[in-house]
JSON list of C-alpha atoms in Angstrom, two decimals:
[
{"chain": "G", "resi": 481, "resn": "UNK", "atom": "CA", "xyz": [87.96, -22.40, 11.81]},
{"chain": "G", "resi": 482, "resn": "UNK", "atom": "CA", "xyz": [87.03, -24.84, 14.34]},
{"chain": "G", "resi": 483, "resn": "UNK", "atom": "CA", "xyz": [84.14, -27.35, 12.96]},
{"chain": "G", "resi": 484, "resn": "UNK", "atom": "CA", "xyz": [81.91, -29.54, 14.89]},
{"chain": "G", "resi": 485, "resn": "UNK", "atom": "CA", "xyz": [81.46, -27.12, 18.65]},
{"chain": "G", "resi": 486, "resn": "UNK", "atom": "CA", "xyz": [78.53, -25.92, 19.60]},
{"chain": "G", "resi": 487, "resn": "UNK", "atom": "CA", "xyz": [79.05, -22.13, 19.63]},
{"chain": "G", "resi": 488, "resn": "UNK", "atom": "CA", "xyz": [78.47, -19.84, 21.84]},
{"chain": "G", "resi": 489, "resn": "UNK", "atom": "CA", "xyz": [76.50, -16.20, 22.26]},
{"chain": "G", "resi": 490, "resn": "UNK", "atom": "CA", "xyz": [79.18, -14.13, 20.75]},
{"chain": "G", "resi": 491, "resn": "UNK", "atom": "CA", "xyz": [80.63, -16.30, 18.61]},
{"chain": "G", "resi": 492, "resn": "UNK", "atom": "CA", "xyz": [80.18, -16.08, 14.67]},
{"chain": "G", "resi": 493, "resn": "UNK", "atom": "CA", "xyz": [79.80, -19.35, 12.49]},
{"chain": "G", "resi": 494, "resn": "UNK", "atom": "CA", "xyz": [79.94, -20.38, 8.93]},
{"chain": "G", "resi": 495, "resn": "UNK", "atom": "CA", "xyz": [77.08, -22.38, 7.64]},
{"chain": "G", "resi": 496, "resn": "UNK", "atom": "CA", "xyz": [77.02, -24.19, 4.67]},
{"chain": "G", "resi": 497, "resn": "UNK", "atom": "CA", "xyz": [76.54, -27.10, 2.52]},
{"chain": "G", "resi": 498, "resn": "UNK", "atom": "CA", "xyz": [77.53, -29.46, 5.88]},
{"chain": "G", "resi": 499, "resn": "UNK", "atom": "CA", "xyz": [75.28, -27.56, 8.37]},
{"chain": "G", "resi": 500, "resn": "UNK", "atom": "CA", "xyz": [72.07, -27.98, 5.84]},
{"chain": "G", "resi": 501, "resn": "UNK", "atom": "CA", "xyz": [70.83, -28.39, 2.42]},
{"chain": "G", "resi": 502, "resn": "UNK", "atom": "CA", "xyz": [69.51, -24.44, 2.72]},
{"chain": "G", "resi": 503, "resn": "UNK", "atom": "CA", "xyz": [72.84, -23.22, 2.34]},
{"chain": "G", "resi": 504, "resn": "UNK", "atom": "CA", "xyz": [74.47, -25.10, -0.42]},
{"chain": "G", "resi": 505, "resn": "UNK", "atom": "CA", "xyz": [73.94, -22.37, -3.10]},
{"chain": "G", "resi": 506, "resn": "UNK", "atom": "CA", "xyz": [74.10, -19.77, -0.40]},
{"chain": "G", "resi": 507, "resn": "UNK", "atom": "CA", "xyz": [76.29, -20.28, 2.61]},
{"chain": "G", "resi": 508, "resn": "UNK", "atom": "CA", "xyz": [75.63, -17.48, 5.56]},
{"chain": "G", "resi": 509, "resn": "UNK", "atom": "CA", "xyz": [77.59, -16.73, 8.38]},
{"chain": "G", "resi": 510, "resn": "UNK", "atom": "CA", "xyz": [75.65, -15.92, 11.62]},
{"chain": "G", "resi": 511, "resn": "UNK", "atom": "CA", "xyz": [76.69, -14.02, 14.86]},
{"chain": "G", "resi": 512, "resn": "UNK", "atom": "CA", "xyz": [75.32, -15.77, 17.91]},
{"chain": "G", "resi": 513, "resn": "UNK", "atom": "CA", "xyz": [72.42, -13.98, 20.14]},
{"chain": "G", "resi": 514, "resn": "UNK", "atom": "CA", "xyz": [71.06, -17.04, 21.96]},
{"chain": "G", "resi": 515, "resn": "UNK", "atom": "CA", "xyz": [72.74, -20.25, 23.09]},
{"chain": "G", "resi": 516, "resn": "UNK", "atom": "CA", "xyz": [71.98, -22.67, 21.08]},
{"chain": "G", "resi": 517, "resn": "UNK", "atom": "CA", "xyz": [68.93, -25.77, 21.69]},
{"chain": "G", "resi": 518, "resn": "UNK", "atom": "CA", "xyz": [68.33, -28.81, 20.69]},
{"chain": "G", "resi": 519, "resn": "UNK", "atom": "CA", "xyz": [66.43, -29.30, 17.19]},
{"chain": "G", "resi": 520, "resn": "UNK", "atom": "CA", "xyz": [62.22, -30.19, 17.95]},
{"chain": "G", "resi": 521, "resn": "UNK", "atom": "CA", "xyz": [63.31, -33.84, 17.11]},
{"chain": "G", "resi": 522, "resn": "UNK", "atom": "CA", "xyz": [66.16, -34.00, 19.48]},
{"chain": "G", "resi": 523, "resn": "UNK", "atom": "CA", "xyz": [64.53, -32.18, 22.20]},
{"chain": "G", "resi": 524, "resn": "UNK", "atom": "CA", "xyz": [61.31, -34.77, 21.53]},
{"chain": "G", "resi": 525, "resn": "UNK", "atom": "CA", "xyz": [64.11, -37.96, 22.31]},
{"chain": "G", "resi": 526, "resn": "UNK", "atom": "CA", "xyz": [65.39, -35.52, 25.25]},
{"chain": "G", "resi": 527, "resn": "UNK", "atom": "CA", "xyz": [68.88, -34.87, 24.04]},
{"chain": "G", "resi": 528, "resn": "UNK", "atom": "CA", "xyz": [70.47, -31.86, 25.18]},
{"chain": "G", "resi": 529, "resn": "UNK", "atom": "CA", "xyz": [72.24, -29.34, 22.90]},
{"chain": "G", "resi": 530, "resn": "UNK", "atom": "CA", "xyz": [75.53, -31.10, 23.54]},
{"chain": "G", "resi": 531, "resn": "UNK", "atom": "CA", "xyz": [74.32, -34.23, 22.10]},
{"chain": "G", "resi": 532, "resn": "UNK", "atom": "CA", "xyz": [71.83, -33.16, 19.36]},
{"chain": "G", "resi": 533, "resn": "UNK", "atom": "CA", "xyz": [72.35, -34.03, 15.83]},
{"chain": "G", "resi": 534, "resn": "UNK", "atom": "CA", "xyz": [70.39, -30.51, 14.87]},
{"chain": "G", "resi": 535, "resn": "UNK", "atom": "CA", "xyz": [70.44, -27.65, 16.66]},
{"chain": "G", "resi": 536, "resn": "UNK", "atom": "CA", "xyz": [68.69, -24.68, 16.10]},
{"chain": "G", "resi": 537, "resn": "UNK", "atom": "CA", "xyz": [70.47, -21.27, 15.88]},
{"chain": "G", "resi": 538, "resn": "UNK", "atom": "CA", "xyz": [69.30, -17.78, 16.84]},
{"chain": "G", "resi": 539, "resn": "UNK", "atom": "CA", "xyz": [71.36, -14.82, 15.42]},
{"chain": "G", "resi": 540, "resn": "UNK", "atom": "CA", "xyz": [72.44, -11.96, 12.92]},
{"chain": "G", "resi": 541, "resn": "UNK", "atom": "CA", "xyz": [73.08, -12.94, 9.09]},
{"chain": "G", "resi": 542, "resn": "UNK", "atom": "CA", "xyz": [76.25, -11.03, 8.53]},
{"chain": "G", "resi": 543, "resn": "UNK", "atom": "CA", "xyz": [76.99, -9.74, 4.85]},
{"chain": "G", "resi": 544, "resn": "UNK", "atom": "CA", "xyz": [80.25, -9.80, 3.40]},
{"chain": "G", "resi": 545, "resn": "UNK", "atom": "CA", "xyz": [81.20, -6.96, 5.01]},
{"chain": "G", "resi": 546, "resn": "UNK", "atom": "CA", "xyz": [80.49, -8.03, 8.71]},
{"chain": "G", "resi": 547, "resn": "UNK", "atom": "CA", "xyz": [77.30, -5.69, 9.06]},
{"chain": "G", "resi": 548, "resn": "UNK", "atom": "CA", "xyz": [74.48, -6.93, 10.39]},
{"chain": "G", "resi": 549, "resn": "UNK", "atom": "CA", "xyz": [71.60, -7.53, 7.81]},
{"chain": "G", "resi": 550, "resn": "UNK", "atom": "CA", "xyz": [68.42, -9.58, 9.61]},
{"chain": "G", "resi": 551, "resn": "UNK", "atom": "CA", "xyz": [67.78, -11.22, 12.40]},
{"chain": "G", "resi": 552, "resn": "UNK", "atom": "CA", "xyz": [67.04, -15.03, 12.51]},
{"chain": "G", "resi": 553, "resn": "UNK", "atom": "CA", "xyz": [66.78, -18.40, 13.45]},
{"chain": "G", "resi": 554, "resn": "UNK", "atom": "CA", "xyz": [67.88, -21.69, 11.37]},
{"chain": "G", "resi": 555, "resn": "UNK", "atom": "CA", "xyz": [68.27, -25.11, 11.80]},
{"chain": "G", "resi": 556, "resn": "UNK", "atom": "CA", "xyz": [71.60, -26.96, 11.26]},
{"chain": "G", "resi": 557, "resn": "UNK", "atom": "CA", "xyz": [73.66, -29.99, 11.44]},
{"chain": "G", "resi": 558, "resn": "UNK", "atom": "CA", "xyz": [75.90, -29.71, 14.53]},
{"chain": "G", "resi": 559, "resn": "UNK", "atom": "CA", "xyz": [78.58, -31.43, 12.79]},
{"chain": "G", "resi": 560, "resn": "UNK", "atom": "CA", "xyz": [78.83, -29.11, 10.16]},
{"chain": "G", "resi": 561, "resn": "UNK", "atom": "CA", "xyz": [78.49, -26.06, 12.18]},
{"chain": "G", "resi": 562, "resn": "UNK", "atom": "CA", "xyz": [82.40, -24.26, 11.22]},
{"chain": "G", "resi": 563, "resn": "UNK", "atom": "CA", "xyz": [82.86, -21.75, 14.23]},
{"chain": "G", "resi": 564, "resn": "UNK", "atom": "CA", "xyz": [84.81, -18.60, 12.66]},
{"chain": "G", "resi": 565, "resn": "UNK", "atom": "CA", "xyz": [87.74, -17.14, 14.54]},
{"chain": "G", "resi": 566, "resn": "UNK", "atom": "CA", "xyz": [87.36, -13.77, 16.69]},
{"chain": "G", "resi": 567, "resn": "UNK", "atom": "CA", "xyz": [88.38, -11.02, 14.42]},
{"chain": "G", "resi": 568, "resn": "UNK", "atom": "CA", "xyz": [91.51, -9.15, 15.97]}
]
């Protein structure tokens, strides 16, 4: 698990307690559709996705099972964004 990248589209990440106060009592893990963008605070003080404290997130909620349950955007600290490893 890799912690602190911005992901990419493809990629799947772990979000929890670190990446936002929405997902201490239920962490999610998210498969990538869009690259990733600046939260409306950062973008506001012109910082680029690479250098945003937030960053909002556009993808598929997986379930424990990997299936895809709903599609959707969220907001999270970049440095607690844990990027999962490729399943092989």
């Amino acid at each position: 698990m890799t912690i602190g990248v911005i992901p990419r589209v493809g990629q799947t990440v772990y979000l929890g307690a670190e990446a936002s106060p929405q997902f201490r009592a239920r962490p999610i893990q998210l498969l990538i559709t869009s690259p990733p963008q600046p939260s409306t605070i950062d973008a506001a003080e012109h910082r680029a996705a690479a250098e945003a404290r937030w960053l909002l997130l556009t993808g598929w909620e997986l379930d424990p099972r990997g299936q895809r349950v709903l599609h959707r955007t969220v907001s999270a600290r970049a440095a607690g964004i844990s990027i999962l490893p490729d399943p092989t």
